[in-house]
Short mmCIF file of N, CA and C in Angstrom, two decimals:
data_model
loop_
_atom_site.label_atom_id
_atom_site.label_comp_id
_atom_site.label_asym_id
_atom_site.label_seq_id
_atom_site.Cartn_x
_atom_site.Cartn_y
_atom_site.Cartn_z
N MET A 62 85.04 118.33 93.31
CA MET A 62 83.88 117.27 93.70
C MET A 62 82.72 117.90 94.27
N SER A 63 81.66 117.88 94.47
CA SER A 63 80.80 119.05 95.32
C SER A 63 81.16 119.31 96.89
N PRO A 64 80.54 120.22 97.41
CA PRO A 64 81.15 120.90 98.87
C PRO A 64 80.42 119.79 99.68
N ALA A 65 79.15 119.29 98.62
CA ALA A 65 77.92 118.18 99.88
C ALA A 65 78.59 116.65 100.59
N ARG A 66 79.47 116.60 99.01
CA ARG A 66 80.14 115.19 99.20
C ARG A 66 81.59 115.90 100.09
N LEU A 67 82.11 116.83 100.39
CA LEU A 67 83.00 117.27 100.81
C LEU A 67 82.39 117.14 102.39
N ALA A 68 81.75 117.81 102.49
CA ALA A 68 81.07 118.12 104.37
C ALA A 68 81.30 116.32 104.74
N ALA A 69 80.33 115.87 104.26
CA ALA A 69 80.35 114.45 104.10
C ALA A 69 81.40 113.29 104.33
N LEU A 70 82.84 113.62 103.40
CA LEU A 70 84.00 112.54 103.70
C LEU A 70 84.25 113.75 105.54
N ALA A 71 84.51 114.41 105.61
CA ALA A 71 84.67 115.22 106.49
C ALA A 71 84.38 114.44 107.72
N LEU A 72 82.65 114.95 107.47
CA LEU A 72 81.97 114.25 109.05
C LEU A 72 82.70 112.73 109.38
N ALA A 73 82.18 111.75 108.23
CA ALA A 73 83.28 110.51 108.02
C ALA A 73 84.22 110.62 108.87
N LEU A 74 85.38 111.36 108.56
CA LEU A 74 86.73 111.11 109.39
C LEU A 74 86.77 111.45 110.45
N LEU A 75 86.25 112.84 110.61
CA LEU A 75 85.61 113.10 112.35
C LEU A 75 85.02 111.63 112.69
N ALA A 76 84.01 111.22 112.66
CA ALA A 76 84.07 109.93 113.19
C ALA A 76 84.63 108.84 113.88
N PHE A 77 85.81 108.93 112.75
CA PHE A 77 86.60 107.81 112.56
C PHE A 77 87.55 108.33 114.12
N GLY A 78 87.88 109.91 114.14
CA GLY A 78 89.07 110.22 114.82
C GLY A 78 90.00 110.66 114.38
N CYS A 79 90.75 110.56 112.63
CA CYS A 79 91.31 110.40 112.38
C CYS A 79 91.63 110.96 111.57
N ALA A 80 90.37 112.93 111.63
CA ALA A 80 90.86 113.64 110.21
C ALA A 80 90.73 114.97 110.94
N ALA A 81 90.92 116.29 109.89
CA ALA A 81 89.61 117.24 110.56
C ALA A 81 90.21 118.06 111.59
N THR A 82 91.43 118.42 111.75
CA THR A 82 91.48 119.02 112.48
C THR A 82 92.33 120.58 112.52
N GLN A 83 91.66 121.97 112.97
CA GLN A 83 92.11 122.97 112.28
C GLN A 83 93.34 124.01 112.56
N GLU A 84 94.06 122.92 113.37
CA GLU A 84 95.69 123.65 113.18
C GLU A 84 96.09 122.62 111.88
N PRO A 85 97.52 122.98 111.71
CA PRO A 85 98.21 123.46 110.35
C PRO A 85 99.11 121.63 110.97
N SER A 86 99.31 121.22 110.30
CA SER A 86 99.42 120.06 110.47
C SER A 86 101.03 120.04 110.84
N VAL A 87 101.81 120.57 110.61
CA VAL A 87 103.06 121.09 111.12
C VAL A 87 102.63 120.54 112.30
N LEU A 88 102.21 121.65 113.95
CA LEU A 88 101.54 121.31 115.60
C LEU A 88 102.25 119.33 115.30
N ALA A 89 100.40 119.14 114.60
CA ALA A 89 100.06 117.29 115.18
C ALA A 89 101.74 116.71 114.79
N LEU A 90 102.38 117.25 113.71
CA LEU A 90 103.76 116.46 113.72
C LEU A 90 105.05 116.85 114.29
N ASP A 91 104.42 117.91 114.82
CA ASP A 91 105.90 118.43 115.48
C ASP A 91 105.34 117.46 117.26
N ARG A 92 104.25 117.52 117.58
CA ARG A 92 103.70 116.55 118.93
C ARG A 92 103.76 115.21 118.82
N MET A 93 103.89 114.92 117.07
CA MET A 93 104.29 113.50 116.99
C MET A 93 105.46 113.11 117.59
N GLY A 94 106.60 113.61 117.90
CA GLY A 94 108.03 113.64 117.76
C GLY A 94 107.85 113.59 119.88
N ARG A 95 107.30 114.28 120.68
CA ARG A 95 107.33 114.67 122.03
C ARG A 95 106.50 113.91 123.21
N SER A 96 105.01 113.19 122.01
CA SER A 96 103.84 112.64 122.90
C SER A 96 103.75 111.83 121.92
N SER A 97 102.77 110.36 122.60
CA SER A 97 102.63 109.04 122.86
C SER A 97 100.73 109.48 122.18
N SER A 98 99.85 110.78 122.38
CA SER A 98 98.90 110.40 122.16
C SER A 98 98.59 111.40 121.47
N VAL A 99 99.17 111.17 120.20
CA VAL A 99 99.04 111.81 119.31
C VAL A 99 98.11 110.95 118.75
N GLU A 100 96.76 111.47 117.61
CA GLU A 100 95.65 110.80 116.92
C GLU A 100 96.88 109.70 116.17
N PRO A 101 96.29 108.51 116.45
CA PRO A 101 96.32 107.72 115.25
C PRO A 101 96.45 107.33 113.92
N GLY A 102 95.51 108.62 113.32
CA GLY A 102 96.00 109.00 111.43
C GLY A 102 97.51 109.45 111.56
N ILE A 103 98.07 110.11 112.83
CA ILE A 103 99.79 110.81 112.35
C ILE A 103 100.12 109.78 112.80
N ALA A 104 100.06 109.21 114.09
CA ALA A 104 101.08 108.32 114.64
C ALA A 104 101.41 107.43 114.54
N ARG A 105 100.70 107.06 113.12
CA ARG A 105 100.83 105.16 112.19
C ARG A 105 100.65 105.61 110.71
N LEU A 106 101.41 106.06 110.49
CA LEU A 106 102.19 106.47 109.08
C LEU A 106 103.13 106.15 109.02
N ASP A 107 103.37 105.57 108.48
CA ASP A 107 105.22 105.55 108.14
C ASP A 107 106.33 106.82 108.82
N VAL A 108 107.31 106.46 108.72
CA VAL A 108 107.97 107.55 109.99
C VAL A 108 108.85 108.25 108.54
N ARG A 109 108.63 107.60 107.67
CA ARG A 109 109.69 108.32 105.96
C ARG A 109 108.51 109.08 105.20
N LEU A 110 107.51 109.20 105.82
CA LEU A 110 106.17 109.98 105.28
C LEU A 110 106.10 111.40 105.69
N ARG A 111 105.67 110.89 107.81
CA ARG A 111 106.06 111.57 108.49
C ARG A 111 107.24 112.88 108.38
N GLU A 112 108.11 112.40 108.37
CA GLU A 112 109.86 113.20 107.75
C GLU A 112 109.30 113.60 106.82
N ALA A 113 108.85 113.28 105.29
CA ALA A 113 108.63 114.28 104.74
C ALA A 113 107.23 115.46 104.41
N LEU A 114 106.56 114.49 105.31
CA LEU A 114 105.34 116.34 105.99
C LEU A 114 105.57 116.94 106.50
N ARG A 115 106.68 116.75 107.75
CA ARG A 115 107.17 117.85 108.19
C ARG A 115 108.51 118.44 107.03
N ALA A 116 108.73 117.74 106.17
CA ALA A 116 110.18 118.81 105.97
C ALA A 116 108.90 120.05 104.63
N ALA A 117 107.96 119.52 104.21
CA ALA A 117 107.25 120.38 103.29
C ALA A 117 106.59 121.26 103.88
N THR A 118 105.86 120.79 105.29
CA THR A 118 105.45 122.14 105.58
C THR A 118 105.91 122.57 106.34
N ALA A 119 106.98 122.40 106.31
CA ALA A 119 107.93 123.59 106.61
C ALA A 119 108.26 124.40 105.63
N ALA A 120 108.67 124.07 104.15
CA ALA A 120 108.79 124.99 103.06
C ALA A 120 107.51 126.06 103.41
N ALA A 121 106.07 125.14 103.04
CA ALA A 121 105.40 125.24 102.42
C ALA A 121 105.37 126.30 103.40
N GLU A 122 104.94 126.74 104.77
CA GLU A 122 105.18 127.62 105.99
C GLU A 122 105.98 129.30 105.41
N VAL A 123 107.04 128.88 104.52
CA VAL A 123 107.56 129.74 104.23
C VAL A 123 107.24 130.00 103.11
N ASP A 124 106.36 129.91 102.56
CA ASP A 124 105.37 130.14 100.94
C ASP A 124 104.06 130.66 101.84
N GLY A 125 103.94 131.18 103.15
CA GLY A 125 102.69 131.03 103.43
C GLY A 125 101.20 129.99 103.50
N VAL A 126 101.87 128.76 103.21
CA VAL A 126 100.60 128.57 103.01
C VAL A 126 100.90 127.13 104.04
N ASP A 127 99.54 127.02 104.69
CA ASP A 127 99.52 125.99 105.85
C ASP A 127 99.01 124.19 105.85
N ILE A 128 99.76 123.62 105.98
CA ILE A 128 99.46 122.57 104.86
C ILE A 128 98.67 121.57 106.20
N VAL A 129 97.59 120.67 105.85
CA VAL A 129 96.48 120.50 106.88
C VAL A 129 96.72 118.84 106.87
N VAL A 130 96.85 118.18 107.58
CA VAL A 130 96.65 116.37 107.43
C VAL A 130 95.17 115.90 108.06
N ASN A 131 94.28 116.28 106.23
CA ASN A 131 92.97 115.93 107.12
C ASN A 131 92.66 114.47 107.30
N SER A 132 92.97 113.37 106.50
CA SER A 132 93.42 111.99 107.34
C SER A 132 94.73 111.24 107.16
N GLY A 133 95.03 110.47 107.65
CA GLY A 133 95.97 110.12 107.46
C GLY A 133 96.16 108.16 107.16
N TRP A 134 96.92 107.61 108.28
CA TRP A 134 96.58 106.53 108.63
C TRP A 134 95.13 106.54 108.89
N ARG A 135 94.70 104.98 108.16
CA ARG A 135 93.15 104.55 109.31
C ARG A 135 93.39 102.85 109.32
N SER A 136 92.09 102.53 109.95
CA SER A 136 91.80 100.93 109.65
C SER A 136 91.57 100.12 108.81
N ARG A 137 91.20 99.24 109.02
CA ARG A 137 91.05 98.04 108.03
C ARG A 137 89.39 98.65 107.91
N ALA A 138 88.75 98.21 109.10
CA ALA A 138 87.53 99.41 109.32
C ALA A 138 86.48 100.43 108.94
N GLN A 139 87.96 101.28 109.27
CA GLN A 139 87.71 102.42 108.85
C GLN A 139 87.62 103.02 107.70
N GLN A 140 87.82 102.18 106.44
CA GLN A 140 88.91 102.16 105.42
C GLN A 140 86.62 101.58 104.60
N ALA A 141 86.66 100.15 105.41
CA ALA A 141 85.52 99.32 105.22
C ALA A 141 84.14 100.72 105.30
N GLN A 142 83.92 101.29 106.03
CA GLN A 142 82.84 102.23 106.68
C GLN A 142 82.89 103.56 105.49
N LEU A 143 84.11 103.98 105.15
CA LEU A 143 84.41 105.03 104.13
C LEU A 143 83.64 104.22 102.63
N PHE A 144 84.25 103.11 102.44
CA PHE A 144 83.89 102.36 101.02
C PHE A 144 82.12 102.32 100.91
N GLU A 145 81.96 101.58 101.92
CA GLU A 145 80.50 101.47 101.98
C GLU A 145 79.48 102.63 101.85
N ALA A 146 80.06 103.35 102.76
CA ALA A 146 78.98 104.77 101.75
C ALA A 146 79.39 105.39 101.50
N ALA A 147 80.65 105.65 100.16
CA ALA A 147 80.28 105.03 99.07
C ALA A 147 79.71 105.32 97.95
N VAL A 148 80.10 103.85 98.41
CA VAL A 148 77.96 102.83 97.97
C VAL A 148 77.33 102.79 98.05
N ALA A 149 77.11 103.52 99.23
CA ALA A 149 74.98 104.20 98.72
C ALA A 149 75.62 105.78 98.23
N GLU A 150 76.44 106.60 98.50
CA GLU A 150 76.18 107.28 97.57
C GLU A 150 75.81 107.80 96.47
N HIS A 151 77.04 106.48 95.33
CA HIS A 151 77.26 106.68 94.25
C HIS A 151 76.30 105.58 93.86
N GLY A 152 76.28 104.33 94.46
CA GLY A 152 75.21 104.00 94.06
C GLY A 152 75.90 101.88 93.45
N SER A 153 76.44 101.96 93.48
CA SER A 153 77.50 100.87 93.15
C SER A 153 79.07 100.68 94.00
N GLU A 154 78.80 99.49 93.92
CA GLU A 154 80.87 99.02 94.43
C GLU A 154 81.78 99.66 93.28
N ALA A 155 81.22 99.51 91.78
CA ALA A 155 82.05 100.09 90.97
C ALA A 155 82.06 101.43 91.10
N ALA A 156 81.15 102.78 91.02
CA ALA A 156 81.29 103.21 91.30
C ALA A 156 81.91 103.86 92.34
N ALA A 157 81.92 103.55 93.19
CA ALA A 157 82.12 103.71 94.49
C ALA A 157 83.95 103.94 94.38
N ALA A 158 84.08 102.26 93.92
CA ALA A 158 85.52 102.37 94.08
C ALA A 158 86.87 103.52 93.23
N ALA A 159 85.87 104.54 92.23
CA ALA A 159 86.37 105.26 91.31
C ALA A 159 87.14 106.52 92.56
N TRP A 160 86.30 106.42 93.88
CA TRP A 160 86.79 107.38 94.81
C TRP A 160 86.90 106.74 96.04
N VAL A 161 87.16 106.22 96.72
CA VAL A 161 87.69 105.17 97.88
C VAL A 161 87.55 103.56 97.33
N ALA A 162 89.30 103.67 97.76
CA ALA A 162 89.64 102.51 97.81
C ALA A 162 89.29 101.37 98.49
N ARG A 163 88.63 100.22 97.60
CA ARG A 163 88.78 98.86 98.84
C ARG A 163 89.18 98.65 100.22
N PRO A 164 88.17 98.26 100.67
CA PRO A 164 89.43 97.53 102.08
C PRO A 164 90.01 96.77 101.84
N GLY A 165 91.69 96.99 102.14
CA GLY A 165 92.68 96.07 102.36
C GLY A 165 93.35 96.39 101.60
N THR A 166 92.93 97.39 100.00
CA THR A 166 94.32 98.05 99.18
C THR A 166 94.11 99.40 99.50
N SER A 167 93.96 100.37 100.44
CA SER A 167 94.35 100.95 100.56
C SER A 167 95.85 101.85 101.05
N ALA A 168 96.59 103.12 100.43
CA ALA A 168 97.60 103.24 100.98
C ALA A 168 97.37 103.37 101.98
N HIS A 169 96.01 104.40 102.36
CA HIS A 169 95.92 104.77 104.21
C HIS A 169 96.25 103.68 105.25
N GLU A 170 95.67 102.26 104.99
CA GLU A 170 95.80 101.31 105.80
C GLU A 170 97.08 100.99 106.26
N ALA A 171 98.02 101.12 104.98
CA ALA A 171 99.45 101.28 105.26
C ALA A 171 100.51 102.57 106.02
N GLY A 172 99.44 102.91 105.64
CA GLY A 172 100.54 104.38 106.61
C GLY A 172 101.38 105.21 105.20
N LEU A 173 100.48 105.08 104.36
CA LEU A 173 101.33 105.71 103.51
C LEU A 173 100.98 106.68 102.52
N ALA A 174 100.09 106.99 102.33
CA ALA A 174 99.31 108.29 102.79
C ALA A 174 98.61 108.95 103.82
N VAL A 175 98.44 110.94 103.08
CA VAL A 175 97.51 111.15 103.72
C VAL A 175 96.39 112.26 102.48
N ASP A 176 95.51 112.87 102.96
CA ASP A 176 94.76 113.77 102.79
C ASP A 176 95.13 114.76 103.14
N VAL A 177 95.42 116.13 102.35
CA VAL A 177 95.70 117.74 103.10
C VAL A 177 94.46 118.62 102.44
N GLY A 178 94.55 119.14 103.54
CA GLY A 178 93.54 120.39 102.59
C GLY A 178 94.38 121.88 103.82
N PRO A 179 94.05 122.83 103.48
CA PRO A 179 93.11 122.90 102.07
C PRO A 179 93.61 123.08 100.76
N GLN A 180 92.66 123.69 99.89
CA GLN A 180 93.08 123.13 98.36
C GLN A 180 94.53 124.01 97.91
N ARG A 181 95.09 125.08 99.15
CA ARG A 181 95.95 126.00 98.79
C ARG A 181 96.69 125.26 99.15
N ALA A 182 97.17 124.46 100.04
CA ALA A 182 97.95 123.40 100.36
C ALA A 182 98.20 121.93 99.42
N ALA A 183 97.41 121.49 99.29
CA ALA A 183 97.41 120.83 98.47
C ALA A 183 97.90 120.79 96.75
N ASP A 184 97.79 122.11 96.42
CA ASP A 184 97.85 122.60 95.08
C ASP A 184 98.91 122.88 95.35
N TRP A 185 99.94 123.59 96.87
CA TRP A 185 101.52 123.37 96.86
C TRP A 185 102.16 122.42 96.94
N LEU A 186 101.07 121.09 97.34
CA LEU A 186 102.06 119.84 97.21
C LEU A 186 102.14 119.35 96.04
N ALA A 187 101.45 119.57 95.01
CA ALA A 187 101.32 119.38 92.91
C ALA A 187 102.29 119.62 92.54
N GLU A 188 102.67 120.87 92.51
CA GLU A 188 103.96 121.65 92.56
C GLU A 188 104.96 121.46 93.36
N HIS A 189 105.38 121.34 94.86
CA HIS A 189 106.32 121.39 94.95
C HIS A 189 106.79 119.73 95.92
N GLY A 190 105.62 119.03 95.91
CA GLY A 190 105.98 118.15 96.72
C GLY A 190 106.92 116.80 96.43
N ALA A 191 107.04 116.81 94.69
CA ALA A 191 108.32 115.60 94.27
C ALA A 191 109.39 116.64 95.04
N ASP A 192 109.82 117.36 96.18
CA ASP A 192 111.49 117.94 95.96
C ASP A 192 110.92 117.47 97.72
N HIS A 193 110.24 116.68 97.87
CA HIS A 193 110.07 116.35 99.92
C HIS A 193 110.04 114.94 99.75
N GLY A 194 109.46 114.37 98.56
CA GLY A 194 108.90 112.84 98.12
C GLY A 194 107.88 112.56 97.93
N LEU A 195 106.90 113.71 97.80
CA LEU A 195 105.49 113.46 98.26
C LEU A 195 104.83 113.47 97.11
N CYS A 196 103.57 112.40 96.55
CA CYS A 196 103.25 112.89 95.21
C CYS A 196 101.16 112.71 95.27
N ARG A 197 100.97 113.23 94.39
CA ARG A 197 99.81 113.12 94.19
C ARG A 197 99.73 111.98 93.40
N VAL A 198 98.91 111.53 93.55
CA VAL A 198 98.64 109.86 92.95
C VAL A 198 97.59 109.60 91.17
N TYR A 199 96.56 110.64 92.37
CA TYR A 199 95.15 110.45 91.22
C TYR A 199 94.40 111.23 90.96
N ASP A 200 93.90 111.63 89.35
CA ASP A 200 93.70 113.23 88.66
C ASP A 200 91.96 113.39 89.51
N ASN A 201 91.76 112.63 90.52
CA ASN A 201 90.07 112.89 91.18
C ASN A 201 90.26 113.14 92.10
N GLU A 202 91.29 112.50 92.91
CA GLU A 202 91.59 113.64 94.57
C GLU A 202 92.92 114.44 94.44
N PRO A 203 92.69 115.23 93.67
CA PRO A 203 94.40 116.37 94.74
C PRO A 203 94.64 116.50 95.85
N TRP A 204 94.00 115.77 96.68
CA TRP A 204 93.95 115.96 98.48
C TRP A 204 94.76 114.96 98.47
N HIS A 205 94.96 113.87 97.53
CA HIS A 205 95.90 112.59 98.42
C HIS A 205 97.42 112.20 97.76
N PHE A 206 98.17 112.36 98.65
CA PHE A 206 99.50 112.54 98.58
C PHE A 206 100.01 110.78 98.90
N GLU A 207 101.47 110.58 98.50
CA GLU A 207 102.35 109.54 98.92
C GLU A 207 103.21 109.79 98.81
N LEU A 208 103.79 108.22 99.29
CA LEU A 208 105.48 108.57 99.50
C LEU A 208 106.12 108.22 98.67
N ASP A 209 106.43 108.78 97.48
CA ASP A 209 107.43 107.99 96.50
C ASP A 209 108.96 108.70 96.46
N PRO A 210 109.64 107.68 97.51
CA PRO A 210 111.48 108.44 97.45
C PRO A 210 112.56 108.48 96.68
N ALA A 211 111.70 108.67 95.13
CA ALA A 211 112.87 109.07 94.20
C ALA A 211 112.25 110.15 93.26
N ALA A 212 111.32 110.50 94.25
CA ALA A 212 110.73 112.16 93.68
C ALA A 212 111.55 112.46 93.49
N PRO A 213 112.43 112.58 94.51
CA PRO A 213 113.32 113.93 94.76
C PRO A 213 114.24 114.63 93.25
N ASP A 214 114.78 113.21 93.26
CA ASP A 214 115.25 112.74 91.89
C ASP A 214 115.01 112.73 90.60
N ARG A 215 113.58 112.31 90.48
CA ARG A 215 113.10 111.79 89.29
C ARG A 215 111.79 112.72 89.04
N GLY A 216 111.46 113.09 89.82
CA GLY A 216 110.14 113.86 90.50
C GLY A 216 108.82 112.57 90.36
N CYS A 217 107.75 113.12 89.94
CA CYS A 217 106.55 112.36 90.12
C CYS A 217 106.60 111.42 89.17
N PRO A 218 106.06 110.36 89.47
CA PRO A 218 104.97 109.97 88.43
C PRO A 218 104.30 109.95 87.65
N PRO A 219 103.07 109.63 86.77
CA PRO A 219 102.41 110.38 85.90
C PRO A 219 100.72 109.98 87.25
N THR A 220 100.15 110.89 87.48
CA THR A 220 98.81 110.17 88.16
C THR A 220 98.32 109.27 87.68
N TYR A 221 97.44 108.71 87.97
CA TYR A 221 95.67 107.70 87.58
C TYR A 221 95.22 108.54 87.60
N ALA A 222 93.77 108.35 86.20
CA ALA A 222 92.78 109.19 86.66
C ALA A 222 91.91 108.63 88.15
N ASP A 223 92.11 107.74 88.71
CA ASP A 223 91.24 107.40 89.22
C ASP A 223 91.79 106.20 90.46
N PRO A 224 91.16 105.52 91.69
CA PRO A 224 91.84 104.34 92.26
C PRO A 224 91.40 103.21 91.38
N THR A 225 90.73 103.42 90.53
CA THR A 225 90.11 101.79 89.36
C THR A 225 91.25 101.90 88.54
N ASP A 226 91.97 103.01 88.12
CA ASP A 226 92.50 102.36 87.58
C ASP A 226 94.32 102.46 87.85
N ASP A 227 94.38 102.15 89.00
CA ASP A 227 95.65 101.74 90.33
C ASP A 227 96.02 100.21 89.90
N PRO A 228 97.33 99.92 89.38
CA PRO A 228 96.80 98.47 89.04
C PRO A 228 97.34 98.10 90.48
N ARG A 229 97.80 98.59 91.49
CA ARG A 229 98.23 98.22 93.51
C ARG A 229 96.68 97.85 93.78
N LEU A 230 96.11 98.21 93.34
CA LEU A 230 94.99 98.08 94.01
C LEU A 230 94.20 96.74 93.56
N GLN A 231 94.62 96.39 92.71
CA GLN A 231 93.84 95.05 91.91
C GLN A 231 94.57 94.02 91.59
N GLY A 232 95.78 94.32 92.68
CA GLY A 232 97.09 93.58 92.84
C GLY A 232 97.39 92.88 91.21
N ARG A 233 97.89 93.65 89.79
CA ARG A 233 98.23 93.40 89.09
C ARG A 233 99.89 94.50 88.86
N GLY A 234 100.00 94.44 90.15
CA GLY A 234 101.58 94.81 90.13
C GLY A 234 101.72 96.22 91.01
N THR A 235 102.92 96.51 91.04
CA THR A 235 103.25 97.83 91.50
C THR A 235 103.65 99.02 90.50
N ARG A 236 103.51 100.27 91.27
CA ARG A 236 103.49 101.82 90.30
C ARG A 236 105.23 101.60 90.41
N SER A 237 105.84 101.61 89.30
CA SER A 237 107.22 102.25 89.31
C SER A 237 108.26 103.07 90.03
N GLY A 238 108.31 103.10 91.42
CA GLY A 238 109.42 103.83 92.23
C GLY A 238 108.13 104.23 93.08
N ARG A 239 107.36 103.73 93.64
CA ARG A 239 105.94 104.15 94.67
C ARG A 239 106.38 103.15 95.45
N LEU A 240 105.86 102.75 96.08
CA LEU A 240 105.88 101.93 97.50
C LEU A 240 104.45 101.31 97.16
N SER A 241 104.79 100.17 97.61
CA SER A 241 103.22 99.24 97.47
C SER A 241 102.42 99.41 98.62
N PRO A 242 101.41 99.54 99.08
CA PRO A 242 101.20 99.66 99.93
C PRO A 242 100.67 97.73 100.18
N ALA A 243 100.50 97.48 102.00
CA ALA A 243 100.69 96.49 102.92
C ALA A 243 99.25 95.69 102.42
N GLY A 244 98.85 94.69 102.20
CA GLY A 244 98.28 94.38 102.22
C GLY A 244 97.04 94.15 100.23
N GLY A 245 97.96 95.16 99.97
CA GLY A 245 96.70 95.58 98.45
C GLY A 245 97.34 94.91 97.26
#
C-alpha cells in the first residue's frame, strides 16, 4: 500500500474517532477494564478478542514490540464511509471491495477484527498471533487480524487474497474455524 493510501486511511479512521493513537494498545486495553470512557473502537470489541489482544500485546512487549490498535469496532455508517472513500480512490465498487469490505459484511462491525500497527507489530502478530487466537486474514491487508479460537491448537487457516475472495463477505458460508461477523 502506498504511503499516500496509508495516510488517507489513517486520516479517515481518525475522523471516526476509532483509530491511530500513538500509545501502545496495551494501555488502551488496560484502561478498558477500568474506564467506560475508552473509545468505542476498543470498548465494543468482542470480549474474547480484547482478551486475546491483551495477551498478545503483553507477549509482544517482552520481545520489544508495541502493538497499536489502529482500528477496531466500526459502526455500519463508518464502514460505509470507508467503502465510499475506497470507491472514490479505486474508481469502482468492485475495485474498492478488494481493499474495504462492503458495509454490513465487515468483521470490524461485529467487533471481531482489528487493524494493527506499526508494521513491526503486524509482522510479530503474523508470526505469533496464532498462539493467542489472532489470525491474519487477507494477503493484501497485513495489518488486519481476526479472532480464531481454534488457532492456538490448529494454527491459522490460509489467508484470502483480499476481501473479494472471502466467502463470508459474499454470504456463501463461513470459514472453517473462524467466527462469522454478525450481519455478514
